[in-house]
Amino acid sequence: MHAFNLQPKTLTLAERLADLAVDALIDEADLSPKPALVDRRGNGAHTDLHLGLMHASALSLWPAFKAMADAAIEFGEVGLPLREALGRIGRDGEQTMLATTNGVNTHRGAIWALGLLVAAAALECTNTKASAVTLRAARLALLDDRYAPRPLSHGAQVAQRYGVRGAREEAQLGFPAVIQRALPQLKLSRAAGHGEQNARLDALLAIMTTLSDTCVLYRAGELGLQTMQVGAQAVLDAGGSASLAGRRRLHELDQQLIALNASPGGAADLLAACLFIDRIESGDGNFQGAF
């Protein structure tokens, strides 16, 4: 008779960070009702995305996130060798994602944001304060990857056209939409007893109030961006997603953005970043035990 070892496997730091990054992406996708975004209700303003595809995409990125954390641990410091390793791993992860989704861009922006944050968390695991993690991520983002393809993404083209910050600049500034808007709102709504799902929706809306979301600008121009920002603020002013008045405003915003074909994908990526940082900072899921 064989004896089986039923003890749970102890995860390495890199494995735990990859778990948390994938969890953040899945939690963002599942969160409902998000305005004009894929969620448990449907496809929002998208014709090529659905919830199952978002889940498959997120899961396909686990090896890339683990490899990024391993690279950070191996190099041990912010520098060009680590930055270029992260770029290479991220591009490989993007190809895996596209193979999984049959060419649909589900998480390109999230690979950039969460990849930097995963590496930043792995670099100095004794300091998991949100501001410390985002500062390390910003220092990485400021380094120029010599091997990065030069053609501009849609987001970068839109950022140049409208003179706004894109995903790259947001990271280089230390994720202000997360640190200054999303995390404070998440904690405020939790403290008010609004429940975790409503607190996360409020955090998303807080991002949307000020973010120059290049996904929205690309799909719906300045009218779409103004509709998103004003509408998100109206939901929060009405009491947030936990209030009846706020829910009515949220429904109105959802309908307005869908009519404009405006999907705030940039805000969704930053919400995933917010959820990741929140878990790192709080030690959720015995995260500290991974160290």
PDB file of C-alpha atoms in Angstrom, residues 161-265:
ATOM      1  CA  ARG A 161      -2.714  62.541 -31.030  1.00  0.00           C
ATOM      2  CA  TYR A 162      -4.586  63.860 -28.008  1.00  0.00           C
ATOM      3  CA  GLY A 163      -1.573  64.824 -25.904  1.00  0.00           C
ATOM      4  CA  VAL A 164      -2.536  62.542 -23.005  1.00  0.00           C
ATOM      5  CA  ARG A 165      -0.737  59.946 -20.899  1.00  0.00           C
ATOM      6  CA  GLY A 166      -0.705  56.422 -22.205  1.00  0.00           C
ATOM      7  CA  ALA A 167      -0.042  53.185 -20.348  1.00  0.00           C
ATOM      8  CA  ARG A 168       3.723  53.698 -20.540  1.00  0.00           C
ATOM      9  CA  GLU A 169       3.581  57.163 -18.979  1.00  0.00           C
ATOM     10  CA  GLU A 170       1.133  56.016 -16.315  1.00  0.00           C
ATOM     11  CA  ALA A 171       3.642  53.375 -15.220  1.00  0.00           C
ATOM     12  CA  GLN A 172       6.581  55.783 -15.424  1.00  0.00           C
ATOM     13  CA  LEU A 173       4.761  58.110 -13.016  1.00  0.00           C
ATOM     14  CA  GLY A 174       4.209  55.294 -10.517  1.00  0.00           C
ATOM     15  CA  PHE A 175       0.584  54.481 -11.393  1.00  0.00           C
ATOM     16  CA  PRO A 176      -1.065  57.667 -10.012  1.00  0.00           C
ATOM     17  CA  ALA A 177      -4.532  56.471 -11.065  1.00  0.00           C
ATOM     18  CA  VAL A 178      -4.060  53.499  -8.743  1.00  0.00           C
ATOM     19  CA  ILE A 179      -2.253  55.193  -5.855  1.00  0.00           C
ATOM     20  CA  GLN A 180      -4.198  58.464  -5.801  1.00  0.00           C
ATOM     21  CA  ARG A 181      -7.646  57.323  -6.967  1.00  0.00           C
ATOM     22  CA  ALA A 182      -8.380  53.595  -6.960  1.00  0.00           C
ATOM     23  CA  LEU A 183      -6.770  52.385  -3.721  1.00  0.00           C
ATOM     24  CA  PRO A 184      -8.107  55.277  -1.570  1.00  0.00           C
ATOM     25  CA  GLN A 185     -11.615  54.764  -2.984  1.00  0.00           C
ATOM     26  CA  LEU A 186     -11.411  50.990  -2.483  1.00  0.00           C
ATOM     27  CA  LYS A 187     -10.512  51.458   1.181  1.00  0.00           C
ATOM     28  CA  LEU A 188     -13.095  54.226   1.667  1.00  0.00           C
ATOM     29  CA  SER A 189     -15.933  52.116   0.266  1.00  0.00           C
ATOM     30  CA  ARG A 190     -14.860  49.107   2.325  1.00  0.00           C
ATOM     31  CA  ALA A 191     -14.778  51.227   5.473  1.00  0.00           C
ATOM     32  CA  ALA A 192     -18.290  52.462   4.693  1.00  0.00           C
ATOM     33  CA  GLY A 193     -19.514  48.852   4.627  1.00  0.00           C
ATOM     34  CA  HIS A 194     -20.405  48.844   0.947  1.00  0.00           C
ATOM     35  CA  GLY A 195     -19.236  45.260   0.385  1.00  0.00           C
ATOM     36  CA  GLU A 196     -16.234  44.053  -1.578  1.00  0.00           C
ATOM     37  CA  GLN A 197     -17.830  43.965  -5.044  1.00  0.00           C
ATOM     38  CA  ASN A 198     -19.241  47.477  -4.700  1.00  0.00           C
ATOM     39  CA  ALA A 199     -15.928  48.726  -3.299  1.00  0.00           C
ATOM     40  CA  ARG A 200     -14.150  47.354  -6.372  1.00  0.00           C
ATOM     41  CA  LEU A 201     -16.703  48.937  -8.692  1.00  0.00           C
ATOM     42  CA  ASP A 202     -16.205  52.254  -6.906  1.00  0.00           C
ATOM     43  CA  ALA A 203     -12.435  51.879  -7.332  1.00  0.00           C
ATOM     44  CA  LEU A 204     -12.920  51.336 -11.074  1.00  0.00           C
ATOM     45  CA  LEU A 205     -15.162  54.399 -11.265  1.00  0.00           C
ATOM     46  CA  ALA A 206     -12.597  56.464  -9.356  1.00  0.00           C
ATOM     47  CA  ILE A 207     -10.022  55.573 -12.013  1.00  0.00           C
ATOM     48  CA  MET A 208     -12.475  56.468 -14.767  1.00  0.00           C
ATOM     49  CA  THR A 209     -13.164  59.949 -13.372  1.00  0.00           C
ATOM     50  CA  THR A 210      -9.718  61.265 -14.318  1.00  0.00           C
ATOM     51  CA  LEU A 211      -7.992  58.715 -16.565  1.00  0.00           C
ATOM     52  CA  SER A 212      -7.415  59.716 -20.187  1.00  0.00           C
ATOM     53  CA  ASP A 213      -8.270  56.175 -21.229  1.00  0.00           C
ATOM     54  CA  THR A 214      -6.648  55.616 -24.624  1.00  0.00           C
ATOM     55  CA  CYS A 215      -8.974  52.660 -25.302  1.00  0.00           C
ATOM     56  CA  VAL A 216     -11.964  55.004 -25.035  1.00  0.00           C
ATOM     57  CA  LEU A 217     -10.233  57.718 -27.069  1.00  0.00           C
ATOM     58  CA  TYR A 218      -9.362  55.223 -29.810  1.00  0.00           C
ATOM     59  CA  ARG A 219     -12.910  53.918 -30.053  1.00  0.00           C
ATOM     60  CA  ALA A 220     -14.988  57.042 -29.319  1.00  0.00           C
ATOM     61  CA  GLY A 221     -12.769  60.128 -29.296  1.00  0.00           C
ATOM     62  CA  GLU A 222     -13.067  63.031 -26.888  1.00  0.00           C
ATOM     63  CA  LEU A 223     -16.857  62.685 -26.589  1.00  0.00           C
ATOM     64  CA  GLY A 224     -16.414  59.140 -25.348  1.00  0.00           C
ATOM     65  CA  LEU A 225     -13.759  60.190 -22.839  1.00  0.00           C
ATOM     66  CA  GLN A 226     -15.861  63.056 -21.491  1.00  0.00           C
ATOM     67  CA  THR A 227     -18.890  60.769 -21.204  1.00  0.00           C
ATOM     68  CA  MET A 228     -16.829  58.231 -19.230  1.00  0.00           C
ATOM     69  CA  GLN A 229     -15.250  60.743 -16.854  1.00  0.00           C
ATOM     70  CA  VAL A 230     -18.409  62.762 -16.144  1.00  0.00           C
ATOM     71  CA  GLY A 231     -20.574  59.663 -15.858  1.00  0.00           C
ATOM     72  CA  ALA A 232     -18.200  57.890 -13.468  1.00  0.00           C
ATOM     73  CA  GLN A 233     -18.072  60.958 -11.220  1.00  0.00           C
ATOM     74  CA  ALA A 234     -21.878  61.135 -11.264  1.00  0.00           C
ATOM     75  CA  VAL A 235     -22.099  57.559  -9.952  1.00  0.00           C
ATOM     76  CA  LEU A 236     -19.733  58.319  -7.075  1.00  0.00           C
ATOM     77  CA  ASP A 237     -21.508  61.626  -6.317  1.00  0.00           C
ATOM     78  CA  ALA A 238     -24.813  59.751  -6.131  1.00  0.00           C
ATOM     79  CA  GLY A 239     -23.462  57.489  -3.393  1.00  0.00           C
ATOM     80  CA  GLY A 240     -21.450  54.960  -5.361  1.00  0.00           C
ATOM     81  CA  SER A 241     -22.411  51.559  -6.696  1.00  0.00           C
ATOM     82  CA  ALA A 242     -23.829  50.430  -3.331  1.00  0.00           C
ATOM     83  CA  SER A 243     -26.632  53.021  -3.456  1.00  0.00           C
ATOM     84  CA  LEU A 244     -29.820  52.829  -5.490  1.00  0.00           C
ATOM     85  CA  ALA A 245     -29.201  56.249  -7.026  1.00  0.00           C
ATOM     86  CA  GLY A 246     -25.642  55.279  -7.842  1.00  0.00           C
ATOM     87  CA  ARG A 247     -26.777  52.053  -9.507  1.00  0.00           C
ATOM     88  CA  ARG A 248     -29.182  54.024 -11.688  1.00  0.00           C
ATOM     89  CA  ARG A 249     -26.374  56.333 -12.771  1.00  0.00           C
ATOM     90  CA  LEU A 250     -24.131  53.328 -13.373  1.00  0.00           C
ATOM     91  CA  HIS A 251     -26.763  51.774 -15.642  1.00  0.00           C
ATOM     92  CA  GLU A 252     -27.065  55.072 -17.542  1.00  0.00           C
ATOM     93  CA  LEU A 253     -23.285  55.244 -17.971  1.00  0.00           C
ATOM     94  CA  ASP A 254     -23.192  51.661 -19.214  1.00  0.00           C
ATOM     95  CA  GLN A 255     -25.810  52.400 -21.858  1.00  0.00           C
ATOM     96  CA  GLN A 256     -24.134  55.650 -22.934  1.00  0.00           C
ATOM     97  CA  LEU A 257     -20.716  54.066 -23.379  1.00  0.00           C
ATOM     98  CA  ILE A 258     -22.093  51.060 -25.252  1.00  0.00           C
ATOM     99  CA  ALA A 259     -23.943  53.427 -27.607  1.00  0.00           C
ATOM    100  CA  LEU A 260     -20.641  55.194 -28.262  1.00  0.00           C
ATOM    101  CA  ASN A 261     -18.764  51.875 -28.643  1.00  0.00           C
ATOM    102  CA  ALA A 262     -16.478  53.143 -25.874  1.00  0.00           C
ATOM    103  CA  SER A 263     -14.950  50.489 -23.652  1.00  0.00           C
ATOM    104  CA  PRO A 264     -12.678  51.697 -20.798  1.00  0.00           C
ATOM    105  CA  GLY A 265     -10.098  48.941 -21.178  1.00  0.00           C
TER     106      GLY A 265
END
